[in-house]
PDB file of C-alpha atoms in Angstrom:
ATOM      1  CA  ASP A 219       0.000   0.000   0.000  1.00 70.00           C
ATOM      2  CA  GLN A 220       1.869   3.033  -1.307  1.00 80.00           C
ATOM      3  CA  GLN A 221       0.784   5.943   0.898  1.00 91.00           C
ATOM      4  CA  VAL A 222       2.984   8.445  -0.907  1.00 95.00           C
ATOM      5  CA  LYS A 223       3.079   8.291  -4.687  1.00 95.00           C
ATOM      6  CA  GLN A 224       5.107  10.075  -7.302  1.00 96.00           C
ATOM      7  CA  ASN A 225       3.441   9.001 -10.505  1.00 91.00           C
ATOM      8  CA  SER A 226       5.956  10.518 -12.893  1.00 94.00           C
ATOM      9  CA  PRO A 227       9.172   8.455 -12.968  1.00 94.00           C
ATOM     10  CA  SER A 228      10.951  11.152 -14.956  1.00 96.00           C
ATOM     11  CA  LEU A 229      10.706  14.757 -16.099  1.00 97.00           C
ATOM     12  CA  SER A 230      12.748  16.596 -18.708  1.00 98.00           C
ATOM     13  CA  VAL A 231      12.920  20.397 -18.720  1.00 98.00           C
ATOM     14  CA  GLN A 232      14.852  23.067 -20.580  1.00 98.00           C
ATOM     15  CA  GLU A 233      17.215  25.267 -18.598  1.00 97.00           C
ATOM     16  CA  GLY A 234      15.508  28.435 -17.418  1.00 97.00           C
ATOM     17  CA  ARG A 235      12.015  26.966 -17.542  1.00 97.00           C
ATOM     18  CA  ILE A 236       9.880  25.818 -14.637  1.00 98.00           C
ATOM     19  CA  SER A 237      10.104  22.259 -13.277  1.00 98.00           C
ATOM     20  CA  ILE A 238       7.018  20.933 -11.521  1.00 98.00           C
ATOM     21  CA  LEU A 239       7.295  17.700  -9.576  1.00 98.00           C
ATOM     22  CA  ASN A 240       4.155  16.149  -8.171  1.00 98.00           C
ATOM     23  CA  CYS A 241       3.336  13.948  -5.223  1.00 97.00           C
ATOM     24  CA  ASP A 242       0.058  12.429  -4.041  1.00 97.00           C
ATOM     25  CA  TYR A 243      -0.692  10.894  -0.685  1.00 97.00           C
ATOM     26  CA  THR A 244      -3.502   8.867   0.819  1.00 95.00           C
ATOM     27  CA  ASN A 245      -3.002   9.124   4.591  1.00 90.00           C
ATOM     28  CA  SER A 246      -4.891  12.093   6.020  1.00 89.00           C
ATOM     29  CA  MET A 247      -2.837  11.795   9.234  1.00 87.00           C
ATOM     30  CA  PHE A 248       0.304  13.107   7.531  1.00 90.00           C
ATOM     31  CA  ASP A 249       1.155  16.430   9.165  1.00 88.00           C
ATOM     32  CA  TYR A 250       4.456  17.361   7.569  1.00 91.00           C
ATOM     33  CA  PHE A 251       5.873  16.965   4.088  1.00 94.00           C
ATOM     34  CA  LEU A 252       9.452  17.131   2.847  1.00 95.00           C
ATOM     35  CA  TRP A 253      11.289  17.081  -0.453  1.00 97.00           C
ATOM     36  CA  TYR A 254      14.695  15.491  -0.792  1.00 97.00           C
ATOM     37  CA  LYS A 255      17.139  15.668  -3.683  1.00 97.00           C
ATOM     38  CA  LYS A 256      19.519  12.840  -4.515  1.00 96.00           C
ATOM     39  CA  TYR A 257      22.547  12.898  -6.788  1.00 95.00           C
ATOM     40  CA  PRO A 258      24.149   9.649  -8.027  1.00 91.00           C
ATOM     41  CA  ALA A 259      26.488   8.016  -5.501  1.00 88.00           C
ATOM     42  CA  GLU A 260      25.266  10.332  -2.727  1.00 92.00           C
ATOM     43  CA  GLY A 261      22.636  10.110  -0.040  1.00 95.00           C
ATOM     44  CA  PRO A 262      19.419  12.137  -0.245  1.00 96.00           C
ATOM     45  CA  THR A 263      19.701  15.713   1.016  1.00 95.00           C
ATOM     46  CA  PHE A 264      16.877  17.774   2.457  1.00 94.00           C
ATOM     47  CA  LEU A 265      15.554  20.454   0.133  1.00 96.00           C
ATOM     48  CA  ILE A 266      12.379  22.043   1.450  1.00 96.00           C
ATOM     49  CA  SER A 267       9.414  21.180   3.643  1.00 94.00           C
ATOM     50  CA  ILE A 268       5.890  22.289   4.482  1.00 95.00           C
ATOM     51  CA  SER A 269       3.604  21.850   7.436  1.00 92.00           C
ATOM     52  CA  SER A 270       0.045  20.673   6.874  1.00 92.00           C
ATOM     53  CA  ILE A 271      -1.248  23.954   8.309  1.00 93.00           C
ATOM     54  CA  LYS A 272       0.240  25.872   5.388  1.00 95.00           C
ATOM     55  CA  ASP A 273      -0.398  25.756   1.667  1.00 96.00           C
ATOM     56  CA  LYS A 274       2.857  27.234   0.394  1.00 97.00           C
ATOM     57  CA  ASN A 275       6.478  27.465   1.410  1.00 97.00           C
ATOM     58  CA  GLU A 276       9.154  29.205  -0.603  1.00 97.00           C
ATOM     59  CA  ASP A 277      12.944  29.055  -0.426  1.00 96.00           C
ATOM     60  CA  GLY A 278      14.779  30.804  -3.231  1.00 97.00           C
ATOM     61  CA  ARG A 279      14.079  29.041  -6.507  1.00 98.00           C
ATOM     62  CA  PHE A 280      12.129  26.278  -4.749  1.00 98.00           C
ATOM     63  CA  THR A 281       8.461  26.465  -3.763  1.00 98.00           C
ATOM     64  CA  VAL A 282       6.334  23.689  -2.344  1.00 98.00           C
ATOM     65  CA  PHE A 283       2.556  23.831  -2.621  1.00 98.00           C
ATOM     66  CA  LEU A 284       0.186  21.723  -0.552  1.00 97.00           C
ATOM     67  CA  ASN A 285      -3.450  21.035  -1.459  1.00 97.00           C
ATOM     68  CA  LYS A 286      -4.849  19.135   1.499  1.00 95.00           C
ATOM     69  CA  SER A 287      -8.297  18.609   0.031  1.00 95.00           C
ATOM     70  CA  ALA A 288      -6.746  16.908  -2.994  1.00 97.00           C
ATOM     71  CA  LYS A 289      -4.010  15.230  -0.909  1.00 96.00           C
ATOM     72  CA  HIS A 290      -1.494  16.593  -3.357  1.00 97.00           C
ATOM     73  CA  LEU A 291       1.762  18.482  -3.106  1.00 97.00           C
ATOM     74  CA  SER A 292       4.057  19.835  -5.740  1.00 98.00           C
ATOM     75  CA  LEU A 293       7.580  21.206  -5.934  1.00 98.00           C
ATOM     76  CA  HIS A 294       8.231  24.093  -8.310  1.00 98.00           C
ATOM     77  CA  ILE A 295      11.759  24.970  -9.382  1.00 98.00           C
ATOM     78  CA  VAL A 296      12.088  28.314 -11.135  1.00 97.00           C
ATOM     79  CA  PRO A 297      14.270  28.834 -13.059  1.00 98.00           C
ATOM     80  CA  SER A 298      15.555  25.311 -13.562  1.00 98.00           C
ATOM     81  CA  GLN A 299      19.308  24.838 -13.842  1.00 98.00           C
ATOM     82  CA  PRO A 300      21.364  21.883 -15.116  1.00 97.00           C
ATOM     83  CA  GLY A 301      22.667  21.362 -11.572  1.00 97.00           C
ATOM     84  CA  ASP A 302      19.106  20.608 -10.485  1.00 98.00           C
ATOM     85  CA  SER A 303      19.257  17.339 -12.438  1.00 98.00           C
ATOM     86  CA  ALA A 304      18.778  14.675  -9.776  1.00 97.00           C
ATOM     87  CA  VAL A 305      16.225  12.294  -8.299  1.00 96.00           C
ATOM     88  CA  TYR A 306      13.607  14.058  -6.187  1.00 98.00           C
ATOM     89  CA  PHE A 307      11.765  12.249  -3.403  1.00 97.00           C
ATOM     90  CA  CYS A 308       8.765  13.522  -1.532  1.00 97.00           C
ATOM     91  CA  ALA A 309       8.252  12.257   2.007  1.00 95.00           C
ATOM     92  CA  ALA A 310       5.548  12.570   4.636  1.00 93.00           C
ATOM     93  CA  ARG A 311       5.344  12.172   8.395  1.00 89.00           C
ATOM     94  CA  VAL A 312       2.477  11.059  10.615  1.00 81.00           C
ATOM     95  CA  TRP A 313       1.960  12.856  13.901  1.00 70.00           C
ATOM     96  CA  SER A 314       1.229  10.066  16.343  1.00 65.00           C
ATOM     97  CA  ALA A 315      -2.064   9.896  18.200  1.00 54.00           C
ATOM     98  CA  GLY A 316      -0.223  10.507  21.462  1.00 53.00           C
ATOM     99  CA  GLY A 317       1.112  13.840  20.247  1.00 48.00           C
ATOM    100  CA  THR A 318       4.742  12.761  20.085  1.00 50.00           C
ATOM    101  CA  SER A 319       6.465  12.660  16.755  1.00 49.00           C
ATOM    102  CA  TYR A 320       8.146   9.372  16.065  1.00 64.00           C
ATOM    103  CA  GLY A 321      10.055  10.884  13.187  1.00 69.00           C
ATOM    104  CA  LYS A 322       9.258   8.171  10.719  1.00 80.00           C
ATOM    105  CA  LEU A 323       9.048   9.293   7.139  1.00 89.00           C
ATOM    106  CA  THR A 324       7.215   7.595   4.289  1.00 91.00           C
ATOM    107  CA  PHE A 325       8.842   8.213   0.916  1.00 94.00           C
ATOM    108  CA  GLY A 326       7.531   8.277  -2.614  1.00 95.00           C
ATOM    109  CA  GLN A 327       9.180   6.382  -5.458  1.00 94.00           C
ATOM    110  CA  GLY A 328      11.141   9.355  -6.715  1.00 95.00           C
ATOM    111  CA  THR A 329      11.150  11.397  -9.939  1.00 96.00           C
ATOM    112  CA  ILE A 330      14.255  11.761 -12.095  1.00 96.00           C
ATOM    113  CA  LEU A 331      14.573  15.391 -13.183  1.00 98.00           C
ATOM    114  CA  THR A 332      16.799  16.197 -16.149  1.00 98.00           C
ATOM    115  CA  VAL A 333      17.432  19.846 -16.957  1.00 98.00           C
ATOM    116  CA  HIS A 334      18.886  20.348 -20.427  1.00 96.00           C
ATOM    117  CA  PRO A 335      21.206  23.298 -21.137  1.00 93.00           C
TER     118      PRO A 335
ATOM    119  CA  ASP B 200      32.598  18.177   9.787  1.00 56.00           C
ATOM    120  CA  ALA B 201      29.557  16.694  11.459  1.00 58.00           C
ATOM    121  CA  ASP B 202      28.567  13.851   9.193  1.00 92.00           C
ATOM    122  CA  VAL B 203      26.907  10.478   8.636  1.00 96.00           C
ATOM    123  CA  THR B 204      29.283   7.844   7.313  1.00 97.00           C
ATOM    124  CA  GLN B 205      28.631   4.351   6.043  1.00 97.00           C
ATOM    125  CA  THR B 206      30.984   1.422   5.511  1.00 96.00           C
ATOM    126  CA  PRO B 207      31.508  -0.265   3.191  1.00 96.00           C
ATOM    127  CA  ARG B 208      30.422   1.865   0.245  1.00 96.00           C
ATOM    128  CA  ASN B 209      30.204  -1.115  -2.062  1.00 96.00           C
ATOM    129  CA  ARG B 210      29.952  -4.824  -1.332  1.00 96.00           C
ATOM    130  CA  ILE B 211      29.480  -7.900  -3.451  1.00 97.00           C
ATOM    131  CA  THR B 212      28.660 -11.101  -1.642  1.00 96.00           C
ATOM    132  CA  LYS B 213      27.190 -14.519  -2.235  1.00 96.00           C
ATOM    133  CA  THR B 214      23.861 -15.998  -1.256  1.00 97.00           C
ATOM    134  CA  GLY B 215      23.876 -17.326   2.302  1.00 96.00           C
ATOM    135  CA  LYS B 216      26.701 -15.124   3.568  1.00 96.00           C
ATOM    136  CA  ARG B 217      26.346 -12.928   6.648  1.00 96.00           C
ATOM    137  CA  ILE B 218      26.866  -9.243   5.954  1.00 96.00           C
ATOM    138  CA  MET B 219      27.133  -6.240   8.256  1.00 97.00           C
ATOM    139  CA  LEU B 220      26.717  -2.660   7.147  1.00 98.00           C
ATOM    140  CA  GLU B 221      27.892   0.002   9.540  1.00 97.00           C
ATOM    141  CA  CYS B 222      26.795   3.549  10.159  1.00 98.00           C
ATOM    142  CA  SER B 223      28.449   6.219  12.294  1.00 97.00           C
ATOM    143  CA  GLN B 224      27.398   9.791  12.932  1.00 97.00           C
ATOM    144  CA  THR B 225      29.028  12.807  14.501  1.00 96.00           C
ATOM    145  CA  LYS B 226      25.869  14.937  14.551  1.00 93.00           C
ATOM    146  CA  GLY B 227      24.989  14.019  18.122  1.00 92.00           C
ATOM    147  CA  HIS B 228      21.525  12.890  17.031  1.00 91.00           C
ATOM    148  CA  ASP B 229      19.561  10.410  19.097  1.00 90.00           C
ATOM    149  CA  ARG B 230      17.570   8.851  16.276  1.00 91.00           C
ATOM    150  CA  MET B 231      18.983   6.604  13.584  1.00 94.00           C
ATOM    151  CA  TYR B 232      17.361   4.786  10.676  1.00 95.00           C
ATOM    152  CA  TRP B 233      18.148   2.207   8.013  1.00 97.00           C
ATOM    153  CA  TYR B 234      16.489   2.396   4.591  1.00 97.00           C
ATOM    154  CA  ARG B 235      16.853   0.524   1.357  1.00 96.00           C
ATOM    155  CA  GLN B 236      16.298   2.007  -2.079  1.00 95.00           C
ATOM    156  CA  ASP B 237      15.082  -0.058  -5.000  1.00 92.00           C
ATOM    157  CA  PRO B 238      14.245   1.251  -8.484  1.00 84.00           C
ATOM    158  CA  GLY B 239      10.599   2.270  -8.677  1.00 82.00           C
ATOM    159  CA  LEU B 240      10.032   1.744  -4.954  1.00 86.00           C
ATOM    160  CA  GLY B 241      11.735   4.722  -3.403  1.00 89.00           C
ATOM    161  CA  LEU B 242      13.154   4.522   0.104  1.00 93.00           C
ATOM    162  CA  ARG B 243      11.679   1.962   2.464  1.00 94.00           C
ATOM    163  CA  LEU B 244      12.329   1.851   6.203  1.00 93.00           C
ATOM    164  CA  ILE B 245      13.989  -1.310   7.533  1.00 96.00           C
ATOM    165  CA  TYR B 246      14.665  -0.479  11.197  1.00 95.00           C
ATOM    166  CA  TYR B 247      14.850   2.603  13.359  1.00 92.00           C
ATOM    167  CA  SER B 248      16.196   3.446  16.797  1.00 92.00           C
ATOM    168  CA  PHE B 249      15.303   6.445  18.948  1.00 88.00           C
ATOM    169  CA  ASP B 250      18.044   5.827  21.479  1.00 87.00           C
ATOM    170  CA  VAL B 251      20.530   3.135  22.453  1.00 90.00           C
ATOM    171  CA  LYS B 252      17.892   1.071  24.237  1.00 89.00           C
ATOM    172  CA  ASP B 253      15.167   1.500  21.650  1.00 89.00           C
ATOM    173  CA  ILE B 254      14.980  -0.584  18.456  1.00 92.00           C
ATOM    174  CA  ASN B 255      11.921  -0.777  16.227  1.00 90.00           C
ATOM    175  CA  LYS B 256      11.010  -2.635  13.070  1.00 92.00           C
ATOM    176  CA  GLY B 257      10.169  -0.697   9.966  1.00 90.00           C
ATOM    177  CA  GLU B 258       8.047  -1.767   7.042  1.00 88.00           C
ATOM    178  CA  ILE B 259      10.478  -4.335   5.603  1.00 94.00           C
ATOM    179  CA  SER B 260      12.479  -5.799   8.509  1.00 95.00           C
ATOM    180  CA  ASP B 261      12.269  -9.490   7.553  1.00 95.00           C
ATOM    181  CA  GLY B 262      15.730 -10.904   6.836  1.00 95.00           C
ATOM    182  CA  TYR B 263      17.477  -8.037   8.638  1.00 97.00           C
ATOM    183  CA  SER B 264      18.648  -7.302  12.164  1.00 97.00           C
ATOM    184  CA  VAL B 265      20.239  -4.236  13.740  1.00 97.00           C
ATOM    185  CA  SER B 266      22.434  -3.279  16.647  1.00 96.00           C
ATOM    186  CA  ARG B 267      22.741   0.141  18.280  1.00 96.00           C
ATOM    187  CA  GLN B 268      26.175  -0.110  19.841  1.00 90.00           C
ATOM    188  CA  ALA B 269      26.294   3.504  20.969  1.00 94.00           C
ATOM    189  CA  GLN B 270      24.484   6.751  20.317  1.00 94.00           C
ATOM    190  CA  ALA B 271      26.717   7.313  17.294  1.00 96.00           C
ATOM    191  CA  LYS B 272      26.705   3.797  15.823  1.00 97.00           C
ATOM    192  CA  PHE B 273      23.932   1.767  14.221  1.00 98.00           C
ATOM    193  CA  SER B 274      24.707  -1.373  12.240  1.00 98.00           C
ATOM    194  CA  LEU B 275      22.519  -3.424   9.918  1.00 98.00           C
ATOM    195  CA  SER B 276      23.038  -7.164   9.463  1.00 97.00           C
ATOM    196  CA  LEU B 277      21.846  -9.583   6.847  1.00 96.00           C
ATOM    197  CA  GLU B 278      22.109 -12.955   8.579  1.00 91.00           C
ATOM    198  CA  SER B 279      21.887 -14.969   5.374  1.00 95.00           C
ATOM    199  CA  ALA B 280      21.951 -12.755   2.307  1.00 96.00           C
ATOM    200  CA  ILE B 281      19.665 -13.494  -0.635  1.00 96.00           C
ATOM    201  CA  PRO B 282      19.660 -11.962  -4.143  1.00 96.00           C
ATOM    202  CA  ASN B 283      16.509  -9.860  -3.595  1.00 95.00           C
ATOM    203  CA  GLN B 284      18.409  -7.986  -0.892  1.00 97.00           C
ATOM    204  CA  THR B 285      20.512  -6.454  -3.640  1.00 97.00           C
ATOM    205  CA  ALA B 286      19.854  -2.722  -3.209  1.00 96.00           C
ATOM    206  CA  LEU B 287      21.203   0.634  -2.096  1.00 96.00           C
ATOM    207  CA  TYR B 288      21.187   0.946   1.684  1.00 98.00           C
ATOM    208  CA  PHE B 289      21.066   4.276   3.473  1.00 97.00           C
ATOM    209  CA  CYS B 290      21.549   5.193   7.078  1.00 97.00           C
ATOM    210  CA  ALA B 291      19.921   8.379   8.359  1.00 96.00           C
ATOM    211  CA  THR B 292      19.817  10.352  11.596  1.00 94.00           C
ATOM    212  CA  SER B 293      17.577  12.959  13.173  1.00 90.00           C
ATOM    213  CA  ARG B 294      17.199  14.800  16.441  1.00 85.00           C
ATOM    214  CA  GLY B 295      14.370  13.914  18.770  1.00 72.00           C
ATOM    215  CA  GLY B 296      11.349  15.988  19.666  1.00 65.00           C
ATOM    216  CA  SER B 297       9.861  18.027  16.881  1.00 61.00           C
ATOM    217  CA  GLN B 298      12.771  17.374  14.533  1.00 61.00           C
ATOM    218  CA  ARG B 299      11.426  16.357  11.161  1.00 73.00           C
ATOM    219  CA  GLU B 300      14.402  16.457   8.839  1.00 86.00           C
ATOM    220  CA  GLN B 301      16.564  13.372   8.480  1.00 91.00           C
ATOM    221  CA  PHE B 302      20.200  13.470   7.410  1.00 94.00           C
ATOM    222  CA  PHE B 303      21.420  10.673   5.187  1.00 96.00           C
ATOM    223  CA  GLY B 304      24.730   8.911   4.749  1.00 97.00           C
ATOM    224  CA  PRO B 305      26.227   8.339   1.295  1.00 96.00           C
ATOM    225  CA  GLY B 306      24.821   4.834   0.962  1.00 96.00           C
ATOM    226  CA  THR B 307      26.122   1.295   0.558  1.00 97.00           C
ATOM    227  CA  ARG B 308      25.580  -0.525  -2.712  1.00 96.00           C
ATOM    228  CA  LEU B 309      25.091  -4.205  -1.878  1.00 97.00           C
ATOM    229  CA  THR B 310      25.007  -6.922  -4.513  1.00 96.00           C
ATOM    230  CA  VAL B 311      24.067 -10.462  -3.542  1.00 96.00           C
ATOM    231  CA  LEU B 312      24.963 -13.049  -6.183  1.00 95.00           C
TER     232      LEU B 312
END
């Protein structure tokens, strides 16, 4: 049962244009969402996150949008650069019923972004 | 530099062999995790530990065991490796409390023949 899904295995974009990576989730108990970027032969690195009480978070060229009613989040990269070429994972966390975060993250399958010069 | 390190980085082994993957961190974090990455499946949680005395199974713990030797060290063992355990393995750490972000090591590529 895939609770976090990234339905696009790959995305190809021209340098300078916008990249939009999408993520859908099914668990309404997720309270926090994160995006990670992964280069070959390296571990994933944290990129940007958003709390479920917000609908947008921006950090430089990166913006994450959350649509709770649709259980959908997206990562926008503007403008895209060749160095952004990587695998992007979305992840989500459940806030436990007892009010204590257990820190477990559920990851999507990943989307390979290729930005062409 | 504060960091998460994994050894070995690459390992080829044969079916039935016992394998240990090691993870060390200098971030001072209490929580440590082991994930595996497979094409098309993303990152899946194998085991996690919130402190030295706390070990918990993740979603795919069968065939694996772990040991938290110290706050900074968390090792993953495959008691009898099988080919479908061929994957990329990542260790990660995080602080406790409201900490959400996890910090990942560089990964170990394991091939079981």
